[in-house]
Short mmCIF file of C-alpha atoms in Angstrom, two decimals:
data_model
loop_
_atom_site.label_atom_id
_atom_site.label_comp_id
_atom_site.label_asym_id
_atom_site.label_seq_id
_atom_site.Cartn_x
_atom_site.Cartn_y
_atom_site.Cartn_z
CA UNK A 1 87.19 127.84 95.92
CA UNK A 2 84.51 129.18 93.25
CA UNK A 3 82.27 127.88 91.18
CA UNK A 4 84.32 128.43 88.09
CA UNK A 5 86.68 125.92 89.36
CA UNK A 6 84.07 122.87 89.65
CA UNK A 7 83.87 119.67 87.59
CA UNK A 8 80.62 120.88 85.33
CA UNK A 9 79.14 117.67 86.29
CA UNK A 10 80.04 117.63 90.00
CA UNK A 11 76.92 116.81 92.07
CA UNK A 12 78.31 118.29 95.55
CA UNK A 13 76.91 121.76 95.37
CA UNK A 14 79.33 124.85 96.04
CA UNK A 15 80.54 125.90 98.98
CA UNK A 16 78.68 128.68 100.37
CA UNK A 17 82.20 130.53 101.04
CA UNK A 18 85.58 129.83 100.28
CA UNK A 19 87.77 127.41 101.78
CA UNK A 20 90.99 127.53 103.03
CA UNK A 21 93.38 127.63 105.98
CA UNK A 22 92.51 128.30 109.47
CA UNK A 23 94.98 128.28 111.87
CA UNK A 24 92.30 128.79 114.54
CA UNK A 25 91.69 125.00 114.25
CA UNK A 26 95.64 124.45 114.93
CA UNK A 27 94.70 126.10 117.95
CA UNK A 28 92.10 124.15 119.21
CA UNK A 29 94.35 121.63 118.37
CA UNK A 30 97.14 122.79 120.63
CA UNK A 31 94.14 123.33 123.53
CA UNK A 32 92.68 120.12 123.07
CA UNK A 33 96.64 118.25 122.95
CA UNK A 34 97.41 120.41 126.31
CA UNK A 35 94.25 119.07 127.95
CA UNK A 36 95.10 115.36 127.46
CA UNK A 37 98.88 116.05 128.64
CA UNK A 38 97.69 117.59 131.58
CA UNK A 39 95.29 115.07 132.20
CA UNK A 40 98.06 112.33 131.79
CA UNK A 41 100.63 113.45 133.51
CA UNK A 42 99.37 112.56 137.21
CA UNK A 43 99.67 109.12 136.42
CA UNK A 44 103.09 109.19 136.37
CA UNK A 45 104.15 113.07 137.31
CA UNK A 46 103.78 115.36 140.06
CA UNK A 47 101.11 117.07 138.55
CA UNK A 48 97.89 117.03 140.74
CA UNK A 49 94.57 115.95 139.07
CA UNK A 50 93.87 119.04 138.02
CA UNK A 51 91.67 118.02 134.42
CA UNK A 52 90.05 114.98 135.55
CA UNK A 53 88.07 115.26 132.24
CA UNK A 54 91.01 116.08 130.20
CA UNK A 55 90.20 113.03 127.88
CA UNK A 56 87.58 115.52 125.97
CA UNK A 57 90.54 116.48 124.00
CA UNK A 58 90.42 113.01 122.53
CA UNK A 59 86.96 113.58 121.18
CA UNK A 60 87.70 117.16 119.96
CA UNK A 61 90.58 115.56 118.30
CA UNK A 62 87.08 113.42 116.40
CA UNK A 63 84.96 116.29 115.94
CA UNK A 64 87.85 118.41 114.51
CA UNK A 65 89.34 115.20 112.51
CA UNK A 66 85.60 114.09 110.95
CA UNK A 67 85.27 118.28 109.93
CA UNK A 68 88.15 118.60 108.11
CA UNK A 69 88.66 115.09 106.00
CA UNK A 70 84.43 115.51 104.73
CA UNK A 71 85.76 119.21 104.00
CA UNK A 72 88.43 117.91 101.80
CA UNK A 73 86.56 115.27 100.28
CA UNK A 74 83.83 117.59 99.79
CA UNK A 75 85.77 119.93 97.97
CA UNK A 76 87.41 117.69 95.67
CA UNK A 77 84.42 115.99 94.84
CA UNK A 78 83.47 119.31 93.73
CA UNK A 79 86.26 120.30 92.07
CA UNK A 80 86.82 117.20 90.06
CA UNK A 81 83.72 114.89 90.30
CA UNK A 82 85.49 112.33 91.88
CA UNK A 83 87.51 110.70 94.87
CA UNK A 84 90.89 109.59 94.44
CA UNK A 85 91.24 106.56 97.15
CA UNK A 86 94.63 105.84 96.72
CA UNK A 87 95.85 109.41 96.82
CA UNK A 88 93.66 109.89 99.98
CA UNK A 89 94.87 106.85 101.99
CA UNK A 90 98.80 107.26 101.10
CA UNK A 91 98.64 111.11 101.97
CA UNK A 92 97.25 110.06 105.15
CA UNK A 93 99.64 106.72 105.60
CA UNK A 94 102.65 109.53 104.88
CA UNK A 95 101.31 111.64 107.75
CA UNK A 96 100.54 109.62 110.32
CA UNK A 97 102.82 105.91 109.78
CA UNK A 98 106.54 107.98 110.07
CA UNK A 99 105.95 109.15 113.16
CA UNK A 100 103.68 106.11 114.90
CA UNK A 101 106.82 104.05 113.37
CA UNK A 102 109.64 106.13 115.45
CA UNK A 103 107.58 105.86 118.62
CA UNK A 104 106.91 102.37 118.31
CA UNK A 105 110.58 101.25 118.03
CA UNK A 106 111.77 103.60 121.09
CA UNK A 107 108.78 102.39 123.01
CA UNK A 108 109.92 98.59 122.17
CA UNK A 109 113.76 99.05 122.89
CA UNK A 110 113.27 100.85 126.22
CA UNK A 111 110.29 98.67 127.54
CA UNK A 112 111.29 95.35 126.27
CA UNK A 113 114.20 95.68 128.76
CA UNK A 114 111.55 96.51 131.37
CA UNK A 115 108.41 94.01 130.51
CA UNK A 116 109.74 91.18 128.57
CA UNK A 117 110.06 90.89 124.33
CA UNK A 118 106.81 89.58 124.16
CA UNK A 119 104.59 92.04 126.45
CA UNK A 120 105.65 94.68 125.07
CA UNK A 121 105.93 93.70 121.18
CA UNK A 122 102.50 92.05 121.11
CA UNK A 123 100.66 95.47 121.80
CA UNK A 124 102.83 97.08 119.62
CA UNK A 125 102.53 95.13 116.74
CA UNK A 126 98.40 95.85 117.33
CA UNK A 127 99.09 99.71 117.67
CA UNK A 128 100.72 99.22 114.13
CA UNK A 129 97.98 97.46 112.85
CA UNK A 130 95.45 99.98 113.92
CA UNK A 131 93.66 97.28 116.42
CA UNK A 132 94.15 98.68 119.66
CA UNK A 133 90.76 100.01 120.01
CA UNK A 134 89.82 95.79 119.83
CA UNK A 135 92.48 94.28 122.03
CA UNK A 136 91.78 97.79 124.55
CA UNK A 137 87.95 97.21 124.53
CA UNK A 138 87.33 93.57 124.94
CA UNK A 139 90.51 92.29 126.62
CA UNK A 140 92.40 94.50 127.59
CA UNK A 141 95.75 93.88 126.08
CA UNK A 142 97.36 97.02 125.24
CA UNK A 143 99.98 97.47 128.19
CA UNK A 144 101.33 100.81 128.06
CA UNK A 145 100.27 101.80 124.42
CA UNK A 146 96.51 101.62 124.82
CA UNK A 147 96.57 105.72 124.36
CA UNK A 148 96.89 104.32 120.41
CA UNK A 149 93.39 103.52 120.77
CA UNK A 150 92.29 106.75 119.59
CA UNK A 151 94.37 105.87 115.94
CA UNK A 152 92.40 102.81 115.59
CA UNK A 153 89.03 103.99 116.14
CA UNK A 154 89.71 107.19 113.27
CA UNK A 155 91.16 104.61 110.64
CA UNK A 156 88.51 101.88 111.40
CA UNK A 157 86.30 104.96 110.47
CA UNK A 158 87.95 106.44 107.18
CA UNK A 159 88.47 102.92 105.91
CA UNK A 160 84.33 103.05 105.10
CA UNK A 161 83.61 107.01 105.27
CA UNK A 162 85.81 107.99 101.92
CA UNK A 163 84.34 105.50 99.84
CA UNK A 164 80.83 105.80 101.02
CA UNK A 165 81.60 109.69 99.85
CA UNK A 166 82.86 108.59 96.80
CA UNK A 167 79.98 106.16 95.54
CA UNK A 168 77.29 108.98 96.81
CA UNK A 169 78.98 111.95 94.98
CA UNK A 170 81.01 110.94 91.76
CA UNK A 171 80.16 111.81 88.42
CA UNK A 172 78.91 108.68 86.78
CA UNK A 173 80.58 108.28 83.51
CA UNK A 174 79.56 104.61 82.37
CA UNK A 175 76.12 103.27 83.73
CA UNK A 176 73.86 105.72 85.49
CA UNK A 177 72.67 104.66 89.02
CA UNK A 178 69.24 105.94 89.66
CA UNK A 179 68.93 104.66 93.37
CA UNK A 180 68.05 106.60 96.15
CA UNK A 181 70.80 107.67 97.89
CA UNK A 182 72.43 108.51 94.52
CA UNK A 183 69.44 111.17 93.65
CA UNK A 184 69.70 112.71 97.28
CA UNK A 185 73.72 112.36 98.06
CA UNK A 186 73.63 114.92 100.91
CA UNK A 187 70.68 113.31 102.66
CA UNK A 188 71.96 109.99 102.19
CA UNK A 189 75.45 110.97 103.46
CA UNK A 190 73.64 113.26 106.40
CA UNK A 191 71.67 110.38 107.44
CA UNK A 192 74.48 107.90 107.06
CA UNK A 193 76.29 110.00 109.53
CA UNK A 194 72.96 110.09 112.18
CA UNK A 195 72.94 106.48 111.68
CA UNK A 196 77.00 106.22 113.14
CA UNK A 197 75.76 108.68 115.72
CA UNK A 198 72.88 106.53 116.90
CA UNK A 199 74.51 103.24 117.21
CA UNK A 200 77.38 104.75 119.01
CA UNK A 201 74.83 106.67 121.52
CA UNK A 202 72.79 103.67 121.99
CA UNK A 203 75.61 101.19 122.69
CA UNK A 204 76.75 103.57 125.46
CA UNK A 205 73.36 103.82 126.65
CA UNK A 206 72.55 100.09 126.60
CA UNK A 207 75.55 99.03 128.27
CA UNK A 208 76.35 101.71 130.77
CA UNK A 209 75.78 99.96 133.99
CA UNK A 210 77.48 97.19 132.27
CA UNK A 211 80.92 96.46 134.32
CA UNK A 212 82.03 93.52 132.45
CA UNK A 213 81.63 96.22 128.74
CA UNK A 214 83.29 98.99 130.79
CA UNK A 215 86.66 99.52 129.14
CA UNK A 216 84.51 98.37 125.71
CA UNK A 217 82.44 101.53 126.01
CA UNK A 218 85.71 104.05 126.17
CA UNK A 219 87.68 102.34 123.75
CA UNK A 220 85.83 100.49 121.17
CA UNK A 221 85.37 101.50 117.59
CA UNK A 222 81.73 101.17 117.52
CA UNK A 223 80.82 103.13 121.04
CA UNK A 224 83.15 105.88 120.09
CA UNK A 225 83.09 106.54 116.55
CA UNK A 226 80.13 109.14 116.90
CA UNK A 227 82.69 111.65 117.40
CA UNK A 228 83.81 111.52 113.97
CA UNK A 229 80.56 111.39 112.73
CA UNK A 230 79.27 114.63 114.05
CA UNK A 231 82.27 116.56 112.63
CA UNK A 232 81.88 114.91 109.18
CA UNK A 233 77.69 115.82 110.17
CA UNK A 234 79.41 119.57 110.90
CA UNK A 235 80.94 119.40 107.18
CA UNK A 236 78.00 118.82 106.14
CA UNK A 237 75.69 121.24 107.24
CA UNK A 238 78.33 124.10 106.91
CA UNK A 239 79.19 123.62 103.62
CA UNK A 240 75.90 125.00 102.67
CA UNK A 241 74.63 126.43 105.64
CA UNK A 242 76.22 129.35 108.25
CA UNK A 243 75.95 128.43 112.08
CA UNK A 244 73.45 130.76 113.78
CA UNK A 245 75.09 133.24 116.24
CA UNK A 246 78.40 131.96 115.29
CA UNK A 247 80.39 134.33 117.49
CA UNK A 248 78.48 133.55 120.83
CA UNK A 249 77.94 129.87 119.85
CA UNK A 250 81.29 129.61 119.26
CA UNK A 251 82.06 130.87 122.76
CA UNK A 252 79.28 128.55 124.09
CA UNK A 253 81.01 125.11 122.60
CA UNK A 254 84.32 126.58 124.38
CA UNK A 255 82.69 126.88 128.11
CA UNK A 256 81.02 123.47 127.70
CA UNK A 257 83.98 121.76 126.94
CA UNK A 258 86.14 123.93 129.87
CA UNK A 259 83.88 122.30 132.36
CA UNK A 260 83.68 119.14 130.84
CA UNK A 261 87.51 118.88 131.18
CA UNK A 262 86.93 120.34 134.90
CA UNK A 263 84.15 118.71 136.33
CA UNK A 264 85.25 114.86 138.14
CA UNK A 265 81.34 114.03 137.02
CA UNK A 266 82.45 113.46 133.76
CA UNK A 267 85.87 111.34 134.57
CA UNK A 268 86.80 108.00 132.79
CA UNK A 269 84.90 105.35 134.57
CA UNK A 270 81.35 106.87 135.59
CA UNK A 271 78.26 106.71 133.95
CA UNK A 272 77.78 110.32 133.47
CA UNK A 273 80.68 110.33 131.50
CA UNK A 274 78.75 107.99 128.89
CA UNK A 275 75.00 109.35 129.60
CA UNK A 276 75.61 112.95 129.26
CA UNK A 277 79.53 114.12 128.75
CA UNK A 278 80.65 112.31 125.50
CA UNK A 279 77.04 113.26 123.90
CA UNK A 280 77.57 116.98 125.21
CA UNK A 281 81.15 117.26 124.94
CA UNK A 282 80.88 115.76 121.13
CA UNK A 283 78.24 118.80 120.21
CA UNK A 284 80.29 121.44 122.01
CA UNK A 285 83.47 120.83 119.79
CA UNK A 286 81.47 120.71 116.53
CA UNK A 287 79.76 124.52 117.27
CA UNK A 288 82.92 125.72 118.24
CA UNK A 289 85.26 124.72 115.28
CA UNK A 290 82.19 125.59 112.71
CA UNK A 291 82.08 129.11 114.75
CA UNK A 292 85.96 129.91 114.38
CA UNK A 293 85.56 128.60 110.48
CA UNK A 294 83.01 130.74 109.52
CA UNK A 295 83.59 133.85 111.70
CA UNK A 296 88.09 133.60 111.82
CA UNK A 297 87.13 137.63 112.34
CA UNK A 298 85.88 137.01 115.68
CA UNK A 299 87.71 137.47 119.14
CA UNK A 300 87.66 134.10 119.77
CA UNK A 301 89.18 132.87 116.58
CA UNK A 302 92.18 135.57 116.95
CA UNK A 303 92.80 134.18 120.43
CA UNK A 304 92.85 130.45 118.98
CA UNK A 305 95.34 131.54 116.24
CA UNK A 306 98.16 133.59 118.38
CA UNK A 307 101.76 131.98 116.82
CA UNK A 308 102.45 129.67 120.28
CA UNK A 309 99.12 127.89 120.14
CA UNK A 310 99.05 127.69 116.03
CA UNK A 311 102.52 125.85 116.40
CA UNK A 312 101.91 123.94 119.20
CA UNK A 313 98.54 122.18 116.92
CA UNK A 314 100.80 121.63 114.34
CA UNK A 315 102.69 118.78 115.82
CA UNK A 316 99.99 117.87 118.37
CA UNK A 317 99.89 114.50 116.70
CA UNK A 318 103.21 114.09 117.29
CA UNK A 319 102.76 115.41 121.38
CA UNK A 320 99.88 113.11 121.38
CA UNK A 321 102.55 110.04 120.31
CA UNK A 322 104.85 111.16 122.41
CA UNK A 323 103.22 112.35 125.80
CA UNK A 324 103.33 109.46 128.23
CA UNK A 325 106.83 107.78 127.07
CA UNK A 326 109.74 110.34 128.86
CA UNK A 327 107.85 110.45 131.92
CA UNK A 328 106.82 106.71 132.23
CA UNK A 329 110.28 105.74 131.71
CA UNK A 330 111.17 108.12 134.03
CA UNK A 331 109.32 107.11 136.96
CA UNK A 332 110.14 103.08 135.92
CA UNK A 333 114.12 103.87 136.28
CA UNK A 334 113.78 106.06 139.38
CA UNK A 335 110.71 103.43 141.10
CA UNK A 336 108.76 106.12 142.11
CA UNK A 337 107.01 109.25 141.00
CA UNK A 338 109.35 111.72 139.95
CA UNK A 339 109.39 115.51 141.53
CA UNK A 340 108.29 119.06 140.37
CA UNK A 341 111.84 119.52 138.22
CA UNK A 342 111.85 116.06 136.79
CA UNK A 343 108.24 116.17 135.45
CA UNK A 344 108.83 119.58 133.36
CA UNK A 345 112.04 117.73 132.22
CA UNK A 346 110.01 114.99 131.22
CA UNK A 347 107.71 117.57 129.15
CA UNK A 348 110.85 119.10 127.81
CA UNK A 349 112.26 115.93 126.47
CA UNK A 350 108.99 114.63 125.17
CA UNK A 351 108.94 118.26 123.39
CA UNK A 352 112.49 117.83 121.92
CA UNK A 353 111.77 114.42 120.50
CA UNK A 354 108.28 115.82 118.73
CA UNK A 355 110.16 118.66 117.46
CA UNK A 356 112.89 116.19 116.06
CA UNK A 357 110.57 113.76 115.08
CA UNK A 358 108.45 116.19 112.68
CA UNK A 359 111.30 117.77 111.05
CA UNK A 360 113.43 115.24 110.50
CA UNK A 361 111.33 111.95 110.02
CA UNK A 362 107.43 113.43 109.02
CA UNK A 363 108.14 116.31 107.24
CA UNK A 364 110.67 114.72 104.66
CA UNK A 365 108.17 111.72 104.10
CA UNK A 366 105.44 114.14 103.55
CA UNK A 367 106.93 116.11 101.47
CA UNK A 368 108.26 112.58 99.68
CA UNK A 369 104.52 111.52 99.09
CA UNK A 370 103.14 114.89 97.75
CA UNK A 371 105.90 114.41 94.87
CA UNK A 372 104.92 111.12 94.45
CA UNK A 373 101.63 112.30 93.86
CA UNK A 374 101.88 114.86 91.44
CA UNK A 375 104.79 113.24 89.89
CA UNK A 376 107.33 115.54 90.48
CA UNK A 377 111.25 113.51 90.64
CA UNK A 378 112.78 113.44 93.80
CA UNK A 379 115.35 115.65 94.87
CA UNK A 380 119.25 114.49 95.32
CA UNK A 381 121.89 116.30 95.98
CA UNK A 382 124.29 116.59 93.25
CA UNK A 383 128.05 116.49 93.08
CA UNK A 384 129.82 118.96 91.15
CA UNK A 385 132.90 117.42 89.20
CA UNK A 386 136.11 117.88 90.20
CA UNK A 387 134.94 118.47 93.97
CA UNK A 388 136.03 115.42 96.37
CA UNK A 389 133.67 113.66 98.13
CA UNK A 390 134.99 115.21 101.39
CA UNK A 391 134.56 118.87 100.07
CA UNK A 392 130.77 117.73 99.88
CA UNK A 393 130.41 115.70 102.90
CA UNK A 394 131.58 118.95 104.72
CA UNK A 395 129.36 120.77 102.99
CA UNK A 396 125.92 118.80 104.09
CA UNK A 397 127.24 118.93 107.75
CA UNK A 398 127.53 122.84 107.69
CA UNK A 399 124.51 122.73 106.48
CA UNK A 400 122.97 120.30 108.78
CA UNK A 401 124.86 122.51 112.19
CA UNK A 402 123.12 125.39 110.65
CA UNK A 403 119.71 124.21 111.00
CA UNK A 404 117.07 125.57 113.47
CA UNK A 405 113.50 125.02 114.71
CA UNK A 406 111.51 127.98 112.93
CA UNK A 407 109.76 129.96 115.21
CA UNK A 408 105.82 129.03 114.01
CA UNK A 409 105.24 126.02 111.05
CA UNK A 410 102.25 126.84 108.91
#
């Protein structure tokens, strides 16, 4: 991205380099998506307790999400002067909704047979509403889908962060508005940002000792949406900015958040988790994804970026969906915790059904909204004359037993 390619009335600045693709961020992806599978897994595996602060992936997964959505906004604020909403919300409905979708009806089939229709549909139906950071937090109603909390805390936050963006940054083209934030949109949007952060910090600190706000503290909206904010306060500052001693800050952010996966002090449940980890681990994940953005040169970036790890962060949404349903279903059928050989079955079938699920479900509706975006006609297959419907129905299943997983998706 250069300057030549900027609305001439944009009023977000230039970038001070250019953007683009990092896979290094796929592979803190994959790292962060490999922490909370490991720290799942001995709830219903044979897997000791080995990351008993695995859960910091979850709030890398904030950091790294509130980075690259102000990025993107950023940029085509810059570009064009303006936010389109509705392209922004149905690019991320086509991305996330497929795959949610898929999980929720195998998770209802299997479990309504387990739990009763209505114990398992009710939580469900929340999950696909994006409220299970509400009925998680304050009473506790989310069964054995409250890991969607996570999805309802990041849209609860992008359904205000966009269009605060928007109204801060846009090229006026009717009536000028002279207020504040308008004249200073990076302060205003820097300290809207601090002001997320604060609440979110001082709800955790107010309520820490609190038993009856426990699960409230880890799963609500407002105690955990800081997360987000510090990557979108990341954006912010490196858009214009470089990160002092990049390559050793970088490797800084990475040891913080190895022991904060390591160390019991920060489990689920204590104090010091609230007090000290989130705040610590939150700050750790924003140094080290602005370090592998602005230095991708560095040893630490190349290591984040090998082909396995790169792949493995592309459909770490989809591992995140899928990480707890194989092996709970498992261990419900068998009545006990399944062995050494059943849990990396487990893993391999939850890996199958990602890999099916992103190929055959996300990709196509992906690739379905872009062209509905830019306009472009949907593709069908067509039928040559004179060629029987058989001749072509053989044809798509050749094609269809000739498929394979490519080895690395960019």
């Amino acid at each position: 991205m250069t300057d030549r390619m900027a609305h001439p009335l944009a009023r977000v600045p230039a970038p001070r380099a250019s953007l683009g693709y990092r896979p290094a961020l796929d592979g803190i992806r994959a790292v962060s998506i490999i922490a909370v599978i490991v720290f799942h897994t001995p709830g219903w595996g044979s897997l000791p307790a080995v990351l008993p602060g695995g859960h910091m992936g979850v709030t890398v997964f904030f950091v790294l999400s509130g980075y690259l959505i102000t990025t993107l906004l950023l940029g085509e604020l810059h570009r064009t002067g303006d936010l389109d909403l509705r392209a922004f919300y149905l690019r991320r409905a086509a991305r996330l909704l497929p795959g949610l979708l898929l999980v929720a009806v195998v998770h209802s089939l299997f479990w309504s047979s387990q739990d009763g229709v209505l114990k398992t549909v009710v939580p469900v139906i929340a999950a696909l509403l994006y409220l299970s950071s509400v009925f998680a937090g304050f009473w506790r109603l989310m069964g054995k889908i409250t890991w969607s909390w996570s999805l309802s805390v990041e849209e609860h936050f992008y359904f205000g962060w966009p269009p605060l963006l928007r109204w801060l940054f846009r090229t006026e083209t009717r009536h000028a508005d002279r207020s504040l934030p308008r004249r200073h949109p990076m302060l205003a949007a820097t300290a809207a940002a601090l002001v997320i952060v604060a609440i979110a910090v001082g709800l955790r600190v107010t309520f820490v000792h609190s038993v009856r706000w426990h699960d409230m503290l880890y799963y609500s909206t407002f105690t955990r949406m800081d997360a987000l904010a510090v990557g979108c306060l990341a954006a912010l500052a490196a858009w214009r900015y470089r990160l002092p001693w990049a390559r050793c800050a970088g490797w800084l952010g990475a040891a913080v958040l190895a022991v904060s996966c390591l160390s019991p002090l920060w489990s689920i449940g204590r104090s010091s988790l609230n007090l000290w980890g989130l705040p610590l681990g939150t700050v750790a994940a924003a140094v080290l994804v602005v370090s592998v953005v602005q230095r991708p040169e560095a040893l630490l970036a190349r290591l984040l970026a090998t082909r396995p790890l790169v792949h493995i962060g592309t459909i770490s949404y989809g591992l995140y969906l899928w990480n707890l349903l194989p092996g709970r279903a498992l261990m419900e059928l068998r009545g006990h915790h399944p062995g050494h050989l059943a849990t990396v079955a487990s893993w391999l079938v939850m890996l199958v059904a990602v890999e099916l699920s992103y190929h055959l479900v996300e990709r196509p509706v992906q690739a379905w909204a872009r062209a509905r975006l830019t306009g472009a006609a949907r593709p069908r297959p067509a039928r040559v004359r004179g060629v029987p419907a058989s001749e072509c129905t053989r044809q798509v299943l050749a094609r269809a037993a000739s498929w394979r997983v490519p080895t690395v998706v960019r």
